[in-house]
């Protein structure tokens, strides 16, 4: 499929039958015809911008967007697209004869910017007209739009800032020294499972093999309560780290994330990620609907650094380790 680039640098995007199928699927959930039309057009605009960004190699997560959450788009006029690790980009639709971009006040917060997406009369094509960083009124003249070149430069700056922030978080994180756990020396916050889990005996369910028989389980297994703020609210989780073997030059490590509160299931789409010393993703697990726990296992050498990230939506935390 081709993307056409007119001389004014606006982007003409084809709208496929699949795009219309998805828009129709969600719009039919609305009882009010006006609301159904709003949802339909919003989703077409999101699809157009998603296609544009994917062609540029910019990672998106359309399923994590508010525009694809029925509980949100049924109540609000949302047309956002989640750009991975950067935030939500609002994609506002415009009909063929409209001369102003309309941005409702309910989407003036929690956005990295706003795209103007204008359809042709038959809704077979969408033109991405331009970009605005932050509206000050609900109707924006098209002459106030920034170019797509400006948008791409802006995204690059956001990416650099996000990377720098990630490095600062990693630098400020307290290093957990796993080799000291063998000597029963544990960092503050890493507790026996009885202290951080309501039913610590449930941890045995997820074990695939026993920890060495000559050591008590809680000597080399510790858990830490994780707070991801309002995203987790009344559903706290605990990160459990176990040393499964103590060979001379390497350690076998298991990571488990379980619910720590009364709610039996993990938040859906909660991600557990292992990164190497350079910050490259090595392993990842993601909680599905009604998952009680997620788990990763790996082997590392003595003195090797790694980090563990827990993330839900845009909120994340990082723990740094040395084996």
mmCIF file of C-alpha atoms in Angstrom:
data_model
loop_
_atom_site.group_PDB
_atom_site.id
_atom_site.type_symbol
_atom_site.label_atom_id
_atom_site.label_comp_id
_atom_site.label_asym_id
_atom_site.label_seq_id
_atom_site.Cartn_x
_atom_site.Cartn_y
_atom_site.Cartn_z
ATOM 1 C CA UNK A 1 0.000 0.000 0.000
ATOM 2 C CA UNK A 2 1.310 3.467 -0.894
ATOM 3 C CA UNK A 3 1.431 6.707 1.055
ATOM 4 C CA UNK A 4 1.168 9.775 -1.158
ATOM 5 C CA UNK A 5 3.166 12.866 -0.215
ATOM 6 C CA UNK A 6 1.757 16.067 -1.763
ATOM 7 C CA UNK A 7 4.005 19.071 -2.301
ATOM 8 C CA UNK A 8 2.707 20.813 0.819
ATOM 9 C CA UNK A 9 3.933 17.883 2.950
ATOM 10 C CA UNK A 10 0.458 16.898 4.093
ATOM 11 C CA UNK A 11 -0.087 13.141 4.168
ATOM 12 C CA UNK A 12 -2.808 11.375 2.208
ATOM 13 C CA UNK A 13 -3.673 8.041 3.826
ATOM 14 C CA UNK A 14 -6.000 5.364 2.367
ATOM 15 C CA UNK A 15 -8.743 4.148 4.702
ATOM 16 C CA UNK A 16 -9.146 0.394 4.278
ATOM 17 C CA UNK A 17 -12.142 -1.874 4.680
ATOM 18 C CA UNK A 18 -10.538 -3.145 7.876
ATOM 19 C CA UNK A 19 -10.357 0.394 9.279
ATOM 20 C CA UNK A 20 -14.075 0.800 8.623
ATOM 21 C CA UNK A 21 -14.795 -2.627 10.094
ATOM 22 C CA UNK A 22 -13.147 -1.707 13.402
ATOM 23 C CA UNK A 23 -14.834 1.701 13.490
ATOM 24 C CA UNK A 24 -18.194 0.102 12.767
ATOM 25 C CA UNK A 25 -17.689 -2.574 15.433
ATOM 26 C CA UNK A 26 -17.213 -0.040 18.227
ATOM 27 C CA UNK A 27 -19.699 2.532 16.967
ATOM 28 C CA UNK A 28 -22.486 -0.059 16.953
ATOM 29 C CA UNK A 29 -22.089 -0.361 20.714
ATOM 30 C CA UNK A 30 -23.505 3.159 21.067
ATOM 31 C CA UNK A 31 -27.263 3.624 21.400
ATOM 32 C CA UNK A 32 -27.184 7.304 20.476
ATOM 33 C CA UNK A 33 -26.737 7.773 16.682
ATOM 34 C CA UNK A 34 -24.774 11.003 17.156
ATOM 35 C CA UNK A 35 -22.406 9.307 19.606
ATOM 36 C CA UNK A 36 -22.039 6.348 17.234
ATOM 37 C CA UNK A 37 -20.989 8.696 14.417
ATOM 38 C CA UNK A 38 -18.513 10.420 16.736
ATOM 39 C CA UNK A 39 -16.894 7.109 17.706
ATOM 40 C CA UNK A 40 -16.782 5.996 14.060
ATOM 41 C CA UNK A 41 -14.991 9.120 12.845
ATOM 42 C CA UNK A 42 -12.648 9.202 15.834
ATOM 43 C CA UNK A 43 -11.500 5.650 15.177
ATOM 44 C CA UNK A 44 -10.960 6.336 11.470
ATOM 45 C CA UNK A 45 -8.757 9.305 12.381
ATOM 46 C CA UNK A 46 -6.772 7.176 14.832
ATOM 47 C CA UNK A 47 -6.310 4.460 12.190
ATOM 48 C CA UNK A 48 -4.986 6.990 9.679
ATOM 49 C CA UNK A 49 -2.399 8.405 12.076
ATOM 50 C CA UNK A 50 -1.445 4.926 13.254
ATOM 51 C CA UNK A 51 -0.775 3.875 9.647
ATOM 52 C CA UNK A 52 1.311 6.996 9.066
ATOM 53 C CA UNK A 53 3.453 6.424 12.155
ATOM 54 C CA UNK A 54 3.884 2.715 11.488
ATOM 55 C CA UNK A 55 5.191 3.500 8.005
ATOM 56 C CA UNK A 56 7.758 5.791 9.603
ATOM 57 C CA UNK A 57 8.850 3.037 11.980
ATOM 58 C CA UNK A 58 7.380 4.767 15.034
ATOM 59 C CA UNK A 59 6.036 2.217 17.505
ATOM 60 C CA UNK A 60 2.418 2.579 18.635
ATOM 61 C CA UNK A 61 0.073 0.644 20.901
ATOM 62 C CA UNK A 62 -3.405 1.194 19.551
ATOM 63 C CA UNK A 63 -4.992 -1.251 22.011
ATOM 64 C CA UNK A 64 -3.652 0.793 24.940
ATOM 65 C CA UNK A 65 -5.245 3.959 23.565
ATOM 66 C CA UNK A 66 -8.231 5.522 25.323
ATOM 67 C CA UNK A 67 -9.991 5.591 21.950
ATOM 68 C CA UNK A 68 -10.128 1.780 21.971
ATOM 69 C CA UNK A 69 -11.398 1.474 25.544
ATOM 70 C CA UNK A 70 -15.222 1.185 25.436
ATOM 71 C CA UNK A 71 -15.540 2.371 29.022
ATOM 72 C CA UNK A 72 -13.778 5.619 28.084
ATOM 73 C CA UNK A 73 -14.940 6.416 24.556
ATOM 74 C CA UNK A 74 -18.563 5.785 25.555
ATOM 75 C CA UNK A 75 -18.316 8.631 28.074
ATOM 76 C CA UNK A 76 -15.792 10.956 26.441
ATOM 77 C CA UNK A 77 -15.009 12.314 22.998
ATOM 78 C CA UNK A 78 -11.557 10.703 22.765
ATOM 79 C CA UNK A 79 -9.513 10.017 19.626
ATOM 80 C CA UNK A 80 -6.041 9.310 20.957
ATOM 81 C CA UNK A 81 -3.262 6.999 19.803
ATOM 82 C CA UNK A 82 -0.714 5.697 22.298
ATOM 83 C CA UNK A 83 2.842 6.214 21.018
ATOM 84 C CA UNK A 84 5.050 3.707 22.792
ATOM 85 C CA UNK A 85 7.038 5.181 25.720
ATOM 86 C CA UNK A 86 6.024 8.756 24.788
ATOM 87 C CA UNK A 87 2.321 9.226 25.512
ATOM 88 C CA UNK A 88 -1.066 9.813 23.923
ATOM 89 C CA UNK A 89 -1.376 11.693 20.623
ATOM 90 C CA UNK A 90 -4.886 13.019 19.947
ATOM 91 C CA UNK A 91 -6.088 12.452 16.355
ATOM 92 C CA UNK A 92 -9.007 14.811 15.732
ATOM 93 C CA UNK A 93 -11.261 14.071 12.743
ATOM 94 C CA UNK A 94 -12.509 16.702 10.281
ATOM 95 C CA UNK A 95 -15.143 16.226 7.595
ATOM 96 C CA UNK A 96 -14.430 17.237 4.010
ATOM 97 C CA UNK A 97 -16.098 20.652 4.211
ATOM 98 C CA UNK A 98 -14.800 21.713 7.636
ATOM 99 C CA UNK A 99 -12.367 24.623 7.868
ATOM 100 C CA UNK A 100 -11.455 24.507 11.571
ATOM 101 C CA UNK A 101 -10.026 21.841 13.844
ATOM 102 C CA UNK A 102 -12.269 21.128 16.841
ATOM 103 C CA UNK A 103 -10.589 19.937 20.038
ATOM 104 C CA UNK A 104 -12.965 19.430 22.998
ATOM 105 C CA UNK A 105 -11.698 20.590 26.378
ATOM 106 C CA UNK A 106 -12.043 17.092 27.831
ATOM 107 C CA UNK A 107 -8.920 16.034 25.877
ATOM 108 C CA UNK A 108 -6.762 19.060 26.702
ATOM 109 C CA UNK A 109 -4.888 17.076 29.361
ATOM 110 C CA UNK A 110 -2.629 14.016 29.210
ATOM 111 C CA UNK A 111 -1.746 14.460 25.513
ATOM 112 C CA UNK A 112 1.613 14.974 23.834
ATOM 113 C CA UNK A 113 -0.070 16.799 20.947
ATOM 114 C CA UNK A 114 -2.962 16.963 18.494
ATOM 115 C CA UNK A 115 -3.197 15.884 14.843
ATOM 116 C CA UNK A 116 -5.720 17.282 12.354
ATOM 117 C CA UNK A 117 -7.108 14.487 10.156
ATOM 118 C CA UNK A 118 -9.503 15.467 7.354
ATOM 119 C CA UNK A 119 -11.563 12.897 5.412
ATOM 120 C CA UNK A 120 -12.775 13.029 1.845
ATOM 121 C CA UNK A 121 -16.534 12.882 1.301
ATOM 122 C CA UNK A 122 -16.620 9.112 0.765
ATOM 123 C CA UNK A 123 -14.415 8.373 3.797
ATOM 124 C CA UNK A 124 -11.990 6.384 1.656
ATOM 125 C CA UNK A 125 -9.021 8.676 2.292
ATOM 126 C CA UNK A 126 -7.731 10.834 5.113
ATOM 127 C CA UNK A 127 -5.323 13.742 4.886
ATOM 128 C CA UNK A 128 -3.150 14.506 7.887
ATOM 129 C CA UNK A 129 -3.125 18.297 7.716
ATOM 130 C CA UNK A 130 -0.748 19.109 10.538
ATOM 131 C CA UNK A 131 -0.091 19.226 14.238
ATOM 132 C CA UNK A 132 -0.611 21.492 17.233
ATOM 133 C CA UNK A 133 1.121 21.071 20.558
ATOM 134 C CA UNK A 134 -1.512 22.437 22.947
ATOM 135 C CA UNK A 135 -4.868 24.118 22.209
ATOM 136 C CA UNK A 136 -6.009 27.267 23.978
ATOM 137 C CA UNK A 137 -9.518 27.168 22.494
ATOM 138 C CA UNK A 138 -11.827 24.485 21.140
ATOM 139 C CA UNK A 139 -11.734 25.656 17.511
ATOM 140 C CA UNK A 140 -8.336 26.006 15.847
ATOM 141 C CA UNK A 141 -7.788 27.651 12.475
ATOM 142 C CA UNK A 142 -5.862 25.527 10.001
ATOM 143 C CA UNK A 143 -3.309 28.300 9.608
ATOM 144 C CA UNK A 144 -2.208 27.630 13.189
ATOM 145 C CA UNK A 145 -1.175 24.048 12.471
ATOM 146 C CA UNK A 146 2.486 23.102 12.551
ATOM 147 C CA UNK A 147 3.954 21.015 9.721
ATOM 148 C CA UNK A 148 4.512 17.269 9.934
ATOM 149 C CA UNK A 149 8.247 17.942 9.750
ATOM 150 C CA UNK A 150 7.896 19.930 12.966
ATOM 151 C CA UNK A 151 5.902 17.062 14.473
ATOM 152 C CA UNK A 152 8.656 14.550 13.708
ATOM 153 C CA UNK A 153 11.300 16.856 15.190
ATOM 154 C CA UNK A 154 9.122 17.216 18.272
ATOM 155 C CA UNK A 155 8.794 13.424 18.604
ATOM 156 C CA UNK A 156 12.558 13.065 18.375
ATOM 157 C CA UNK A 157 12.997 15.557 21.225
ATOM 158 C CA UNK A 158 10.429 13.674 23.292
ATOM 159 C CA UNK A 159 12.260 10.401 22.652
ATOM 160 C CA UNK A 160 15.586 11.881 23.731
ATOM 161 C CA UNK A 161 14.014 13.328 26.875
ATOM 162 C CA UNK A 162 12.363 9.981 27.689
ATOM 163 C CA UNK A 163 15.662 8.147 27.209
ATOM 164 C CA UNK A 164 17.483 10.645 29.436
ATOM 165 C CA UNK A 165 14.811 10.325 32.102
ATOM 166 C CA UNK A 166 15.095 6.538 31.951
ATOM 167 C CA UNK A 167 18.859 6.776 32.450
ATOM 168 C CA UNK A 168 18.373 9.098 35.434
ATOM 169 C CA UNK A 169 15.853 6.711 36.979
ATOM 170 C CA UNK A 170 18.287 3.837 36.539
ATOM 171 C CA UNK A 171 21.155 5.882 37.985
ATOM 172 C CA UNK A 172 19.132 6.855 41.053
ATOM 173 C CA UNK A 173 17.741 3.391 41.673
ATOM 174 C CA UNK A 174 19.202 1.572 44.679
ATOM 175 C CA UNK A 175 21.284 -1.379 43.545
ATOM 176 C CA UNK A 176 20.093 -4.741 44.894
ATOM 177 C CA UNK A 177 23.083 -7.032 45.490
ATOM 178 C CA UNK A 178 21.770 -10.555 45.040
ATOM 179 C CA UNK A 179 25.037 -12.262 45.959
ATOM 180 C CA UNK A 180 24.710 -10.797 49.462
ATOM 181 C CA UNK A 181 21.351 -12.514 49.833
ATOM 182 C CA UNK A 182 23.236 -15.791 50.149
ATOM 183 C CA UNK A 183 24.806 -14.322 53.289
ATOM 184 C CA UNK A 184 21.363 -13.248 54.559
ATOM 185 C CA UNK A 185 22.031 -9.570 53.868
ATOM 186 C CA UNK A 186 18.941 -7.957 52.327
ATOM 187 C CA UNK A 187 18.235 -4.403 51.201
ATOM 188 C CA UNK A 188 15.512 -2.339 52.862
ATOM 189 C CA UNK A 189 12.098 -3.132 51.395
ATOM 190 C CA UNK A 190 12.897 -6.732 50.467
ATOM 191 C CA UNK A 191 10.976 -8.788 53.004
ATOM 192 C CA UNK A 192 9.912 -12.327 53.843
ATOM 193 C CA UNK A 193 6.850 -13.283 51.822
ATOM 194 C CA UNK A 194 4.780 -13.410 55.016
ATOM 195 C CA UNK A 195 5.232 -9.642 55.308
ATOM 196 C CA UNK A 196 4.272 -8.705 51.767
ATOM 197 C CA UNK A 197 1.719 -11.340 50.712
ATOM 198 C CA UNK A 198 -1.655 -12.105 52.204
ATOM 199 C CA UNK A 199 -1.282 -15.807 51.340
ATOM 200 C CA UNK A 200 2.477 -16.480 50.994
ATOM 201 C CA UNK A 201 1.884 -20.222 50.699
ATOM 202 C CA UNK A 202 0.438 -19.574 47.228
ATOM 203 C CA UNK A 203 3.943 -18.793 45.971
ATOM 204 C CA UNK A 204 4.713 -22.515 45.991
ATOM 205 C CA UNK A 205 2.128 -23.020 43.251
ATOM 206 C CA UNK A 206 4.232 -21.222 40.659
ATOM 207 C CA UNK A 207 7.520 -22.973 41.468
ATOM 208 C CA UNK A 208 8.783 -25.296 38.763
ATOM 209 C CA UNK A 209 11.668 -26.697 40.805
ATOM 210 C CA UNK A 210 12.724 -26.453 44.457
ATOM 211 C CA UNK A 211 15.326 -24.124 45.827
ATOM 212 C CA UNK A 212 18.403 -25.862 47.224
ATOM 213 C CA UNK A 213 17.474 -28.135 50.092
ATOM 214 C CA UNK A 214 20.289 -26.972 52.367
ATOM 215 C CA UNK A 215 18.911 -23.433 52.546
ATOM 216 C CA UNK A 216 15.560 -22.231 53.910
ATOM 217 C CA UNK A 217 13.357 -20.892 51.146
ATOM 218 C CA UNK A 218 12.980 -17.461 52.711
ATOM 219 C CA UNK A 219 16.770 -17.055 52.995
ATOM 220 C CA UNK A 220 17.061 -16.643 49.214
ATOM 221 C CA UNK A 221 13.542 -15.587 48.334
ATOM 222 C CA UNK A 222 12.373 -12.054 48.988
ATOM 223 C CA UNK A 223 9.407 -9.949 47.974
ATOM 224 C CA UNK A 224 8.867 -6.220 47.623
ATOM 225 C CA UNK A 225 5.578 -4.346 47.484
ATOM 226 C CA UNK A 226 5.361 -2.311 44.300
ATOM 227 C CA UNK A 227 3.516 0.996 44.079
ATOM 228 C CA UNK A 228 2.653 2.218 40.595
ATOM 229 C CA UNK A 229 0.470 4.986 41.943
ATOM 230 C CA UNK A 230 -3.128 5.578 40.962
ATOM 231 C CA UNK A 231 -2.959 3.050 38.112
ATOM 232 C CA UNK A 232 -2.954 0.186 40.637
ATOM 233 C CA UNK A 233 -5.038 1.909 43.340
ATOM 234 C CA UNK A 234 -6.492 -0.915 45.492
ATOM 235 C CA UNK A 235 -4.663 -3.675 43.604
ATOM 236 C CA UNK A 236 -1.091 -3.706 44.970
ATOM 237 C CA UNK A 237 1.376 -6.235 43.601
ATOM 238 C CA UNK A 238 4.502 -7.851 44.973
ATOM 239 C CA UNK A 239 7.692 -8.543 43.031
ATOM 240 C CA UNK A 240 9.254 -11.820 44.217
ATOM 241 C CA UNK A 241 12.906 -12.587 43.473
ATOM 242 C CA UNK A 242 14.350 -16.055 44.124
ATOM 243 C CA UNK A 243 17.830 -17.475 43.699
ATOM 244 C CA UNK A 244 17.242 -21.014 42.462
ATOM 245 C CA UNK A 245 20.832 -22.219 42.489
ATOM 246 C CA UNK A 246 24.173 -21.082 43.846
ATOM 247 C CA UNK A 247 26.763 -22.347 41.385
ATOM 248 C CA UNK A 248 30.279 -21.036 41.714
ATOM 249 C CA UNK A 249 30.146 -18.571 38.799
ATOM 250 C CA UNK A 250 26.469 -18.026 38.056
ATOM 251 C CA UNK A 251 23.037 -17.759 39.603
ATOM 252 C CA UNK A 252 19.678 -18.995 38.417
ATOM 253 C CA UNK A 253 17.019 -16.360 39.076
ATOM 254 C CA UNK A 254 13.237 -16.439 39.088
ATOM 255 C CA UNK A 255 11.024 -13.351 39.026
ATOM 256 C CA UNK A 256 7.358 -13.632 39.943
ATOM 257 C CA UNK A 257 4.731 -10.896 40.184
ATOM 258 C CA UNK A 258 1.607 -11.656 42.209
ATOM 259 C CA UNK A 259 -1.285 -9.726 43.645
ATOM 260 C CA UNK A 260 -0.625 -8.659 47.220
ATOM 261 C CA UNK A 261 -4.106 -7.488 48.169
ATOM 262 C CA UNK A 262 -7.618 -8.872 48.343
ATOM 263 C CA UNK A 263 -8.059 -8.791 44.570
ATOM 264 C CA UNK A 264 -6.998 -12.229 43.218
ATOM 265 C CA UNK A 265 -5.895 -11.128 39.746
ATOM 266 C CA UNK A 266 -3.126 -8.947 38.406
ATOM 267 C CA UNK A 267 -4.087 -5.788 36.501
ATOM 268 C CA UNK A 268 -4.509 -6.706 32.838
ATOM 269 C CA UNK A 269 -1.534 -5.672 30.634
ATOM 270 C CA UNK A 270 0.821 -5.290 33.598
ATOM 271 C CA UNK A 271 4.271 -5.903 32.078
ATOM 272 C CA UNK A 272 7.289 -7.531 33.714
ATOM 273 C CA UNK A 273 10.507 -6.907 31.764
ATOM 274 C CA UNK A 274 14.142 -7.889 32.280
ATOM 275 C CA UNK A 275 16.763 -5.572 30.751
ATOM 276 C CA UNK A 276 20.499 -6.068 30.438
ATOM 277 C CA UNK A 277 23.172 -3.631 31.640
ATOM 278 C CA UNK A 278 22.776 -1.530 28.466
ATOM 279 C CA UNK A 279 19.011 -1.249 28.922
ATOM 280 C CA UNK A 280 18.143 -3.714 26.153
ATOM 281 C CA UNK A 281 15.016 -5.795 26.673
ATOM 282 C CA UNK A 282 15.905 -9.450 27.272
ATOM 283 C CA UNK A 283 12.701 -11.053 28.547
ATOM 284 C CA UNK A 284 9.114 -9.899 28.990
ATOM 285 C CA UNK A 285 5.856 -11.252 30.381
ATOM 286 C CA UNK A 286 2.465 -9.530 30.326
ATOM 287 C CA UNK A 287 -0.569 -10.218 32.484
ATOM 288 C CA UNK A 288 -3.694 -11.251 30.644
ATOM 289 C CA UNK A 289 -7.242 -11.028 31.897
ATOM 290 C CA UNK A 290 -7.677 -13.097 35.077
ATOM 291 C CA UNK A 291 -3.966 -13.942 35.437
ATOM 292 C CA UNK A 292 -2.978 -14.646 39.055
ATOM 293 C CA UNK A 293 0.741 -14.273 38.399
ATOM 294 C CA UNK A 294 3.409 -13.764 35.757
ATOM 295 C CA UNK A 295 6.908 -15.201 35.863
ATOM 296 C CA UNK A 296 10.333 -15.082 34.197
ATOM 297 C CA UNK A 297 13.420 -17.250 34.749
ATOM 298 C CA UNK A 298 16.995 -16.729 33.573
ATOM 299 C CA UNK A 299 20.635 -17.387 34.457
ATOM 300 C CA UNK A 300 23.292 -14.726 35.007
ATOM 301 C CA UNK A 301 26.959 -14.620 35.884
ATOM 302 C CA UNK A 302 28.375 -13.343 39.161
ATOM 303 C CA UNK A 303 28.956 -9.583 38.891
ATOM 304 C CA UNK A 304 26.483 -9.148 36.017
ATOM 305 C CA UNK A 305 24.079 -6.197 36.123
ATOM 306 C CA UNK A 306 20.429 -6.334 35.092
ATOM 307 C CA UNK A 307 17.257 -4.390 35.792
ATOM 308 C CA UNK A 308 13.611 -5.303 36.207
ATOM 309 C CA UNK A 309 10.792 -3.052 35.031
ATOM 310 C CA UNK A 310 7.147 -3.237 36.047
ATOM 311 C CA UNK A 311 4.879 -1.117 33.875
ATOM 312 C CA UNK A 312 1.177 -0.464 33.480
ATOM 313 C CA UNK A 313 0.274 2.001 30.750
ATOM 314 C CA UNK A 314 2.509 5.050 31.064
ATOM 315 C CA UNK A 315 3.458 4.335 34.691
ATOM 316 C CA UNK A 316 6.525 2.225 35.430
ATOM 317 C CA UNK A 317 9.155 1.449 38.046
ATOM 318 C CA UNK A 318 12.651 -0.005 37.724
ATOM 319 C CA UNK A 319 14.690 -2.075 40.164
ATOM 320 C CA UNK A 320 18.435 -2.433 39.538
ATOM 321 C CA UNK A 321 20.293 -5.634 40.427
ATOM 322 C CA UNK A 322 23.809 -7.026 40.465
ATOM 323 C CA UNK A 323 24.265 -10.777 40.702
#
